[in-house]
Amino acid sequence: DGGITQSPKYLFRKEGQNVTLSCEQNLNHDAMYWYRQDPGQGLRLIYYSQIVNDFQKGDIAEGYSVSREKKESFPLTVTSAQKNPTAFYLCASGDRGTDTQYFGPGTRLTVL
Amino acid sequence: ELKVEQNPLFLSMQEGKNYTIYCNYSTTSDRLYWYRQDPGKSLESLFVLLSNGAVKQEGRLMASLDTKARLSTLHITAAVHDLSATYFCAVDSSDTGTASKLTFGTGTRLQVTL
């Protein structure tokens, strides 16, 4: 099956800890994205990558870091510098033909 | 800075009725997307609108794009309960030939009642 997988589905973090969220796609898409969604809000772009070994900051990159060592994978690290990390995190990958972004199932992060 | 506004933010409608959700955006773009999100779930792509005057229809939903007015509409015809969800529009502000960069509206929560 082609698609985007994210793990874990739920993640609990203590204050001061870094955590890494996984995102994998087998759609052969060049572009990958990370978004954050807060309750009752739209999505905000954290980071995106157009190609392997390259990525750009989105609108709310502070306190986050990413890497893109493989085309299929785009992990997101939420660092202790992110002051309010509790949110729903969505990964997406992009179809170059229509520029449509397809979304993974999401990871719900809660800081205890 | 690109701003995307949707209205209404919440819509309660009876089954069988028609209604329209509006999406206004602040800067020039000719690429707009509509997504659906069920509670606690991810986003599902509904429509891709890539030019002025584009109109797409799927079942009881029809989306259109007017790039001159910077306005997209999502029209619901004869609503049914299964359409209850949150609907987002997203505008692409990227340069042609580069990866899309989407700015999302705040969403319209649609509740269809019997």
Tab-separated table of N, CA, C and O in Angstrom, chain B:
chain	number	residue	atom	x	y	z
B	1	GLU	N	2.553	39.089	4.163
B	1	GLU	CA	2.196	37.798	4.737
B	1	GLU	C	0.819	37.383	4.228
B	1	GLU	O	-0.138	38.148	4.291
B	2	LEU	N	0.748	36.192	3.728
B	2	LEU	CA	-0.513	35.676	3.208
B	2	LEU	C	-1.473	35.362	4.344
B	2	LEU	O	-1.111	34.689	5.301
B	3	LYS	N	-2.688	35.849	4.227
B	3	LYS	CA	-3.737	35.531	5.208
B	3	LYS	C	-4.882	34.841	4.471
B	3	LYS	O	-5.277	35.261	3.376
B	4	VAL	N	-5.408	33.805	5.098
B	4	VAL	CA	-6.513	33.041	4.528
B	4	VAL	C	-7.643	33.013	5.547
B	4	VAL	O	-7.441	32.566	6.678
B	5	GLU	N	-8.781	33.505	5.135
B	5	GLU	CA	-9.922	33.587	6.052
B	5	GLU	C	-11.086	32.766	5.513
B	5	GLU	O	-11.430	32.859	4.333
B	6	GLN	N	-11.667	31.990	6.388
B	6	GLN	CA	-12.845	31.215	6.030
B	6	GLN	C	-14.043	31.723	6.817
B	6	GLN	O	-13.917	32.119	7.968
B	7	ASN	N	-15.181	31.673	6.183
B	7	ASN	CA	-16.418	31.914	6.929
B	7	ASN	C	-17.567	31.150	6.297
B	7	ASN	O	-17.566	30.894	5.097
B	8	PRO	N	-18.473	30.704	7.157
B	8	PRO	CA	-18.438	30.866	8.608
B	8	PRO	C	-17.432	29.913	9.254
B	8	PRO	O	-16.939	29.003	8.609
B	9	LEU	N	-17.164	30.134	10.531
B	9	LEU	CA	-16.285	29.227	11.261
B	9	LEU	C	-17.045	27.990	11.714
B	9	LEU	O	-16.468	26.919	11.874
B	10	PHE	N	-18.332	28.164	11.945
B	10	PHE	CA	-19.168	27.045	12.360
B	10	PHE	C	-20.477	27.135	11.605
B	10	PHE	O	-21.058	28.216	11.474
B	11	LEU	N	-20.949	25.999	11.122
B	11	LEU	CA	-22.170	25.964	10.324
B	11	LEU	C	-22.996	24.758	10.728
B	11	LEU	O	-22.541	23.617	10.600
B	12	SER	N	-24.185	25.044	11.227
B	12	SER	CA	-25.117	23.972	11.536
B	12	SER	C	-26.234	24.026	10.514
B	12	SER	O	-26.887	25.049	10.372
B	13	MET	N	-26.434	22.942	9.789
B	13	MET	CA	-27.442	22.954	8.753
B	13	MET	C	-28.245	21.662	8.765
B	13	MET	O	-27.770	20.616	9.202
B	14	GLN	N	-29.455	21.780	8.288
B	14	GLN	CA	-30.330	20.621	8.254
B	14	GLN	C	-30.035	19.777	7.021
B	14	GLN	O	-29.617	20.296	5.977
B	15	GLU	N	-30.287	18.500	7.152
B	15	GLU	CA	-30.182	17.628	5.988
B	15	GLU	C	-31.086	18.149	4.881
B	15	GLU	O	-32.195	18.646	5.131
B	16	GLY	N	-30.593	18.048	3.669
B	16	GLY	CA	-31.380	18.456	2.511
B	16	GLY	C	-31.200	19.899	2.099
B	16	GLY	O	-31.611	20.290	0.996
B	17	LYS	N	-30.583	20.705	2.955
B	17	LYS	CA	-30.391	22.129	2.651
B	17	LYS	C	-29.098	22.353	1.887
B	17	LYS	O	-28.184	21.533	1.900
B	18	ASN	N	-29.030	23.535	1.253
B	18	ASN	CA	-27.834	23.953	0.529
B	18	ASN	C	-27.125	25.052	1.295
B	18	ASN	O	-27.789	25.865	1.963
B	19	TYR	N	-25.792	25.077	1.172
B	19	TYR	CA	-25.068	26.178	1.796
B	19	TYR	C	-23.705	26.326	1.141
B	19	TYR	O	-23.245	25.433	0.440
B	20	THR	N	-23.074	27.490	1.386
B	20	THR	CA	-21.766	27.778	0.796
B	20	THR	C	-20.787	28.226	1.867
B	20	THR	O	-21.128	29.035	2.735
B	21	ILE	N	-19.580	27.680	1.797
B	21	ILE	CA	-18.474	28.110	2.646
B	21	ILE	C	-17.546	28.977	1.796
B	21	ILE	O	-17.269	28.641	0.638
B	22	TYR	N	-17.083	30.079	2.373
B	22	TYR	CA	-16.257	31.027	1.642
B	22	TYR	C	-14.825	31.019	2.155
B	22	TYR	O	-14.576	30.885	3.356
B	23	CYS	N	-13.901	31.193	1.226
B	23	CYS	CA	-12.477	31.248	1.552
B	23	CYS	C	-11.871	32.453	0.825
B	23	CYS	O	-11.802	32.464	-0.407
B	24	ASN	N	-11.475	33.457	1.592
B	24	ASN	CA	-10.829	34.648	1.035
B	24	ASN	C	-9.344	34.634	1.373
B	24	ASN	O	-8.972	34.235	2.474
B	25	TYR	N	-8.529	35.115	0.456
B	25	TYR	CA	-7.109	35.170	0.737
B	25	TYR	C	-6.531	36.506	0.274
B	25	TYR	O	-7.109	37.184	-0.576
B	26	SER	N	-5.371	36.854	0.846
B	26	SER	CA	-4.918	38.247	0.767
B	26	SER	C	-3.914	38.556	-0.336
B	26	SER	O	-3.701	39.721	-0.651
B	27	THR	N	-3.245	37.547	-0.900
B	27	THR	CA	-2.269	37.837	-1.960
B	27	THR	C	-2.533	36.974	-3.184
B	27	THR	O	-3.263	36.001	-3.104
B	28	THR	N	-1.926	37.345	-4.276
B	28	THR	CA	-2.174	36.657	-5.542
B	28	THR	C	-1.749	35.201	-5.493
B	28	THR	O	-0.647	34.883	-5.068
B	29	SER	N	-2.652	34.339	-5.893
B	29	SER	CA	-2.342	32.919	-6.049
B	29	SER	C	-3.385	32.296	-6.960
B	29	SER	O	-4.554	32.679	-6.931
B	30	ASP	N	-2.963	31.332	-7.761
B	30	ASP	CA	-3.932	30.631	-8.607
B	30	ASP	C	-3.963	29.143	-8.293
B	30	ASP	O	-4.326	28.325	-9.134
B	31	ARG	N	-3.571	28.817	-7.057
B	31	ARG	CA	-3.605	27.418	-6.644
B	31	ARG	C	-4.206	27.329	-5.258
B	31	ARG	O	-3.661	27.873	-4.295
B	32	LEU	N	-5.337	26.646	-5.200
B	32	LEU	CA	-6.067	26.559	-3.934
B	32	LEU	C	-6.569	25.138	-3.754
B	32	LEU	O	-6.968	24.471	-4.714
B	33	TYR	N	-6.582	24.699	-2.499
B	33	TYR	CA	-6.927	23.323	-2.172
B	33	TYR	C	-7.987	23.306	-1.089
B	33	TYR	O	-7.998	24.157	-0.200
B	34	TRP	N	-8.864	22.326	-1.170
B	34	TRP	CA	-9.845	22.077	-0.108
B	34	TRP	C	-9.576	20.702	0.494
B	34	TRP	O	-9.360	19.719	-0.229
B	35	TYR	N	-9.633	20.668	1.843
B	35	TYR	CA	-9.425	19.441	2.589
B	35	TYR	C	-10.579	19.239	3.558
B	35	TYR	O	-11.212	20.197	4.014
B	36	ARG	N	-10.778	17.986	3.911
B	36	ARG	CA	-11.765	17.619	4.935
B	36	ARG	C	-11.032	16.956	6.092
B	36	ARG	O	-10.095	16.174	5.888
B	37	GLN	N	-11.475	17.262	7.322
B	37	GLN	CA	-10.908	16.609	8.504
B	37	GLN	C	-12.032	16.141	9.407
B	37	GLN	O	-12.861	16.948	9.848
B	38	ASP	N	-12.063	14.847	9.708
B	38	ASP	CA	-12.993	14.309	10.688
B	38	ASP	C	-12.356	14.430	12.066
B	38	ASP	O	-11.127	14.461	12.185
B	39	PRO	N	-13.161	14.474	13.118
B	39	PRO	CA	-12.621	14.701	14.468
B	39	PRO	C	-11.518	13.714	14.832
B	39	PRO	O	-11.690	12.496	14.697
B	40	GLY	N	-10.393	14.234	15.280
B	40	GLY	CA	-9.276	13.405	15.705
B	40	GLY	C	-8.515	12.734	14.588
B	40	GLY	O	-7.604	11.934	14.847
B	41	LYS	N	-8.869	13.047	13.356
B	41	LYS	CA	-8.241	12.381	12.208
B	41	LYS	C	-7.368	13.329	11.417
B	41	LYS	O	-7.278	14.522	11.705
B	42	SER	N	-6.751	12.770	10.384
B	42	SER	CA	-5.902	13.562	9.505
B	42	SER	C	-6.735	14.269	8.438
B	42	SER	O	-7.965	14.254	8.482
B	43	LEU	N	-6.056	14.906	7.495
B	43	LEU	CA	-6.734	15.651	6.437
B	43	LEU	C	-6.848	14.809	5.174
B	43	LEU	O	-5.904	14.114	4.780
B	44	GLU	N	-7.992	14.929	4.520
B	44	GLU	CA	-8.258	14.228	3.270
B	44	GLU	C	-8.412	15.263	2.166
B	44	GLU	O	-9.181	16.212	2.312
B	45	SER	N	-7.689	15.082	1.074
B	45	SER	CA	-7.776	16.020	-0.036
B	45	SER	C	-9.126	15.889	-0.735
B	45	SER	O	-9.559	14.788	-1.070
B	46	LEU	N	-9.788	17.031	-0.958
B	46	LEU	CA	-11.073	17.046	-1.655
B	46	LEU	C	-10.936	17.582	-3.080
B	46	LEU	O	-11.333	16.942	-4.041
B	47	PHE	N	-10.404	18.802	-3.198
B	47	PHE	CA	-10.341	19.450	-4.491
B	47	PHE	C	-9.012	20.179	-4.669
B	47	PHE	O	-8.461	20.716	-3.718
B	48	VAL	N	-8.565	20.215	-5.917
B	48	VAL	CA	-7.392	20.979	-6.316
B	48	VAL	C	-7.847	21.952	-7.393
B	48	VAL	O	-8.362	21.531	-8.434
B	49	LEU	N	-7.683	23.235	-7.154
B	49	LEU	CA	-8.119	24.270	-8.092
B	49	LEU	C	-6.882	25.026	-8.548
B	49	LEU	O	-6.213	25.677	-7.746
B	50	LEU	N	-6.559	24.930	-9.831
B	50	LEU	CA	-5.263	25.407	-10.305
B	50	LEU	C	-5.339	26.564	-11.290
B	50	LEU	O	-4.322	26.906	-11.905
B	51	SER	N	-6.499	27.154	-11.479
B	51	SER	CA	-6.567	28.298	-12.397
B	51	SER	C	-7.819	29.106	-12.105
B	51	SER	O	-8.775	28.619	-11.500
B	52	ASN	N	-7.822	30.338	-12.605
B	52	ASN	CA	-8.984	31.192	-12.429
B	52	ASN	C	-10.188	30.572	-13.133
B	52	ASN	O	-10.071	30.124	-14.271
B	53	GLY	N	-11.323	30.541	-12.452
B	53	GLY	CA	-12.521	29.975	-13.038
B	53	GLY	C	-12.655	28.480	-12.885
B	53	GLY	O	-13.649	27.892	-13.324
B	54	ALA	N	-11.667	27.842	-12.236
B	54	ALA	CA	-11.726	26.386	-12.067
B	54	ALA	C	-12.933	26.009	-11.218
B	54	ALA	O	-13.245	26.666	-10.233
B	55	VAL	N	-13.595	24.961	-11.633
B	55	VAL	CA	-14.740	24.421	-10.902
B	55	VAL	C	-14.575	22.903	-10.860
B	55	VAL	O	-14.326	22.275	-11.874
B	56	LYS	N	-14.691	22.352	-9.655
B	56	LYS	CA	-14.617	20.902	-9.494
B	56	LYS	C	-15.815	20.444	-8.675
B	56	LYS	O	-16.250	21.150	-7.754
B	57	GLN	N	-16.344	19.264	-9.028
B	57	GLN	CA	-17.495	18.730	-8.299
B	57	GLN	C	-17.257	17.271	-7.979
B	57	GLN	O	-16.716	16.515	-8.775
B	58	GLU	N	-17.678	16.910	-6.766
B	58	GLU	CA	-17.615	15.516	-6.333
B	58	GLU	C	-18.810	15.279	-5.433
B	58	GLU	O	-18.878	15.809	-4.314
B	59	GLY	N	-19.766	14.517	-5.942
B	59	GLY	CA	-20.966	14.242	-5.152
B	59	GLY	C	-21.725	15.517	-4.828
B	59	GLY	O	-22.058	16.303	-5.718
B	60	ARG	N	-21.967	15.766	-3.574
B	60	ARG	CA	-22.741	16.935	-3.137
B	60	ARG	C	-21.890	18.171	-2.907
B	60	ARG	O	-22.393	19.192	-2.462
B	61	LEU	N	-20.616	18.091	-3.183
B	61	LEU	CA	-19.696	19.211	-2.986
B	61	LEU	C	-19.207	19.750	-4.321
B	61	LEU	O	-18.868	18.980	-5.223
B	62	MET	N	-19.175	21.092	-4.409
B	62	MET	CA	-18.631	21.738	-5.592
B	62	MET	C	-17.772	22.908	-5.158
B	62	MET	O	-18.201	23.734	-4.350
B	63	ALA	N	-16.550	22.976	-5.693
B	63	ALA	CA	-15.611	24.039	-5.336
B	63	ALA	C	-15.299	24.869	-6.570
B	63	ALA	O	-15.217	24.349	-7.685
B	64	SER	N	-15.103	26.173	-6.350
B	64	SER	CA	-14.762	27.076	-7.442
B	64	SER	C	-13.703	28.054	-6.983
B	64	SER	O	-13.500	28.264	-5.783
B	65	LEU	N	-13.029	28.656	-7.961
B	65	LEU	CA	-11.941	29.591	-7.653
B	65	LEU	C	-12.058	30.817	-8.535
B	65	LEU	O	-12.133	30.702	-9.768
B	66	ASP	N	-12.053	32.000	-7.918
B	66	ASP	CA	-11.997	33.277	-8.620
B	66	ASP	C	-10.727	33.971	-8.155
B	66	ASP	O	-10.693	34.575	-7.077
B	67	THR	N	-9.677	33.899	-8.961
B	67	THR	CA	-8.391	34.446	-8.529
B	67	THR	C	-8.388	35.970	-8.520
B	67	THR	O	-7.644	36.578	-7.753
B	68	LYS	N	-9.222	36.583	-9.332
B	68	LYS	CA	-9.262	38.051	-9.349
B	68	LYS	C	-9.888	38.586	-8.073
B	68	LYS	O	-9.440	39.597	-7.524
B	69	ALA	N	-10.903	37.906	-7.597
B	69	ALA	CA	-11.536	38.288	-6.333
B	69	ALA	C	-10.819	37.685	-5.132
B	69	ALA	O	-11.159	38.003	-3.989
B	70	ARG	N	-9.844	36.798	-5.389
B	70	ARG	CA	-9.126	36.081	-4.317
B	70	ARG	C	-10.131	35.363	-3.420
B	70	ARG	O	-10.109	35.489	-2.182
B	71	LEU	N	-10.997	34.601	-4.064
B	71	LEU	CA	-12.102	33.956	-3.369
B	71	LEU	C	-12.328	32.560	-3.920
B	71	LEU	O	-12.345	32.344	-5.138
B	72	SER	N	-12.495	31.615	-3.012
B	72	SER	CA	-12.933	30.278	-3.388
B	72	SER	C	-14.187	29.945	-2.594
B	72	SER	O	-14.339	30.396	-1.453
B	73	THR	N	-15.069	29.182	-3.184
B	73	THR	CA	-16.276	28.751	-2.499
B	73	THR	C	-16.386	27.233	-2.527
B	73	THR	O	-15.937	26.584	-3.470
B	74	LEU	N	-16.951	26.693	-1.470
B	74	LEU	CA	-17.270	25.272	-1.394
B	74	LEU	C	-18.776	25.187	-1.165
B	74	LEU	O	-19.268	25.577	-0.106
B	75	HIS	N	-19.479	24.734	-2.188
B	75	HIS	CA	-20.939	24.689	-2.125
B	75	HIS	C	-21.408	23.282	-1.794
B	75	HIS	O	-20.939	22.310	-2.384
B	76	ILE	N	-22.320	23.221	-0.845
B	76	ILE	CA	-22.875	21.944	-0.405
B	76	ILE	C	-24.323	21.869	-0.884
B	76	ILE	O	-25.133	22.767	-0.586
B	77	THR	N	-24.627	20.823	-1.592
B	77	THR	CA	-25.983	20.652	-2.124
B	77	THR	C	-26.679	19.506	-1.405
B	77	THR	O	-26.140	18.408	-1.308
B	78	ALA	N	-27.876	19.784	-0.894
B	78	ALA	CA	-28.697	18.751	-0.238
B	78	ALA	C	-27.875	17.976	0.783
B	78	ALA	O	-27.636	16.772	0.641
B	79	ALA	N	-27.450	18.679	1.803
B	79	ALA	CA	-26.523	18.113	2.799
B	79	ALA	C	-27.059	16.815	3.414
B	79	ALA	O	-28.256	16.655	3.639
B	80	VAL	N	-26.119	15.927	3.697
B	80	VAL	CA	-26.406	14.691	4.435
B	80	VAL	C	-25.472	14.619	5.639
B	80	VAL	O	-24.425	15.277	5.672
B	81	HIS	N	-25.859	13.801	6.622
B	81	HIS	CA	-25.115	13.749	7.880
B	81	HIS	C	-23.638	13.387	7.675
B	81	HIS	O	-22.761	13.871	8.381
B	82	ASP	N	-23.369	12.537	6.679
B	82	ASP	CA	-21.994	12.098	6.434
B	82	ASP	C	-21.055	13.237	6.053
B	82	ASP	O	-19.835	13.071	6.104
B	83	LEU	N	-21.599	14.379	5.686
B	83	LEU	CA	-20.754	15.528	5.353
B	83	LEU	C	-20.284	16.294	6.591
B	83	LEU	O	-19.482	17.218	6.479
B	84	SER	N	-20.769	15.925	7.753
B	84	SER	CA	-20.339	16.585	8.987
B	84	SER	C	-18.842	16.377	9.184
B	84	SER	O	-18.373	15.237	9.260
B	85	ALA	N	-18.102	17.478	9.254
B	85	ALA	CA	-16.630	17.447	9.367
B	85	ALA	C	-16.159	18.899	9.432
B	85	ALA	O	-16.969	19.826	9.377
B	86	THR	N	-14.847	19.073	9.529
B	86	THR	CA	-14.264	20.413	9.394
B	86	THR	C	-13.623	20.516	8.020
B	86	THR	O	-12.882	19.609	7.612
B	87	TYR	N	-13.892	21.606	7.343
B	87	TYR	CA	-13.388	21.816	5.991
B	87	TYR	C	-12.383	22.966	5.999
B	87	TYR	O	-12.654	24.037	6.552
B	88	PHE	N	-11.229	22.708	5.405
B	88	PHE	CA	-10.166	23.706	5.329
B	88	PHE	C	-9.884	24.057	3.876
B	88	PHE	O	-9.815	23.167	3.018
B	89	CYS	N	-9.683	25.346	3.635
B	89	CYS	CA	-9.073	25.730	2.369
B	89	CYS	C	-7.608	26.051	2.642
B	89	CYS	O	-7.235	26.398	3.768
B	90	ALA	N	-6.781	25.907	1.619
B	90	ALA	CA	-5.356	26.187	1.741
B	90	ALA	C	-4.877	26.814	0.442
B	90	ALA	O	-5.217	26.333	-0.649
B	91	VAL	N	-4.107	27.869	0.568
B	91	VAL	CA	-3.624	28.618	-0.588
B	91	VAL	C	-2.126	28.409	-0.746
B	91	VAL	O	-1.367	28.474	0.238
B	92	ASP	N	-1.702	28.176	-1.970
B	92	ASP	CA	-0.288	27.938	-2.261
B	92	ASP	C	0.378	29.252	-2.622
B	92	ASP	O	-0.010	29.922	-3.573
B	93	SER	N	1.421	29.601	-1.855
B	93	SER	CA	2.128	30.860	-2.102
B	93	SER	C	3.513	30.635	-2.693
B	93	SER	O	4.314	31.568	-2.758
B	94	SER	N	3.809	29.422	-3.120
B	94	SER	CA	5.153	29.126	-3.620
B	94	SER	C	5.328	29.633	-5.051
B	94	SER	O	4.356	29.890	-5.762
B	95	ASP	N	6.574	29.739	-5.451
B	95	ASP	CA	6.881	30.096	-6.841
B	95	ASP	C	6.647	28.892	-7.738
B	95	ASP	O	6.803	27.745	-7.316
B	96	THR	N	6.302	29.156	-8.978
B	96	THR	CA	6.084	28.085	-9.949
B	96	THR	C	7.349	27.243	-10.084
B	96	THR	O	8.451	27.779	-10.186
B	97	GLY	N	7.162	25.924	-10.058
B	97	GLY	CA	8.309	25.038	-10.209
B	97	GLY	C	8.960	24.634	-8.906
B	97	GLY	O	9.817	23.755	-8.901
B	98	THR	N	8.538	25.218	-7.813
B	98	THR	CA	9.059	24.822	-6.506
B	98	THR	C	7.960	24.074	-5.762
B	98	THR	O	6.798	24.097	-6.151
B	99	ALA	N	8.351	23.431	-4.687
B	99	ALA	CA	7.384	22.678	-3.891
B	99	ALA	C	6.312	23.615	-3.345
B	99	ALA	O	6.586	24.770	-3.017
B	100	SER	N	5.093	23.097	-3.262
B	100	SER	CA	4.006	23.932	-2.759
B	100	SER	C	4.254	24.316	-1.309
B	100	SER	O	4.855	23.572	-0.536
B	101	LYS	N	3.799	25.505	-0.980
B	101	LYS	CA	3.884	26.003	0.396
B	101	LYS	C	2.498	26.525	0.734
B	101	LYS	O	2.068	27.553	0.217
B	102	LEU	N	1.790	25.793	1.599
B	102	LEU	CA	0.387	26.081	1.847
B	102	LEU	C	0.176	26.900	3.107
B	102	LEU	O	0.815	26.659	4.137
B	103	THR	N	-0.746	27.852	3.013
B	103	THR	CA	-1.257	28.562	4.179
B	103	THR	C	-2.720	28.168	4.329
B	103	THR	O	-3.502	28.337	3.386
B	104	PHE	N	-3.064	27.660	5.497
B	104	PHE	CA	-4.406	27.138	5.732
B	104	PHE	C	-5.311	28.183	6.362
B	104	PHE	O	-4.865	29.028	7.151
B	105	GLY	N	-6.582	28.097	6.026
B	105	GLY	CA	-7.589	28.844	6.752
B	105	GLY	C	-7.844	28.184	8.099
B	105	GLY	O	-7.320	27.096	8.387
B	106	THR	N	-8.648	28.833	8.923
B	106	THR	CA	-8.903	28.323	10.278
B	106	THR	C	-9.918	27.188	10.292
B	106	THR	O	-10.125	26.564	11.315
B	107	GLY	N	-10.553	26.947	9.148
B	107	GLY	CA	-11.480	25.826	9.055
B	107	GLY	C	-12.918	26.233	9.302
B	107	GLY	O	-13.208	27.198	10.017
B	108	THR	N	-13.824	25.495	8.696
B	108	THR	CA	-15.262	25.638	8.916
B	108	THR	C	-15.787	24.317	9.433
B	108	THR	O	-15.698	23.296	8.742
B	109	ARG	N	-16.289	24.343	10.639
B	109	ARG	CA	-16.846	23.109	11.215
B	109	ARG	C	-18.301	22.998	10.795
B	109	ARG	O	-19.127	23.838	11.151
B	110	LEU	N	-18.588	21.977	10.024
B	110	LEU	CA	-19.936	21.751	9.501
B	110	LEU	C	-20.620	20.653	10.288
B	110	LEU	O	-20.078	19.557	10.453
B	111	GLN	N	-21.806	20.960	10.757
B	111	GLN	CA	-22.621	19.972	11.466
B	111	GLN	C	-23.952	19.856	10.746
B	111	GLN	O	-24.689	20.851	10.632
B	112	VAL	N	-24.245	18.672	10.232
B	112	VAL	CA	-25.497	18.442	9.513
B	112	VAL	C	-26.446	17.672	10.431
B	112	VAL	O	-26.103	16.578	10.912
B	113	THR	N	-27.610	18.265	10.672
B	113	THR	CA	-28.563	17.667	11.593
B	113	THR	C	-29.779	17.143	10.844
B	113	THR	O	-30.105	17.617	9.750
B	114	LEU	N	-30.462	16.205	11.486
B	114	LEU	CA	-31.648	15.613	10.858
B	114	LEU	C	-32.816	16.592	10.838
B	114	LEU	O	-32.902	17.459	11.699
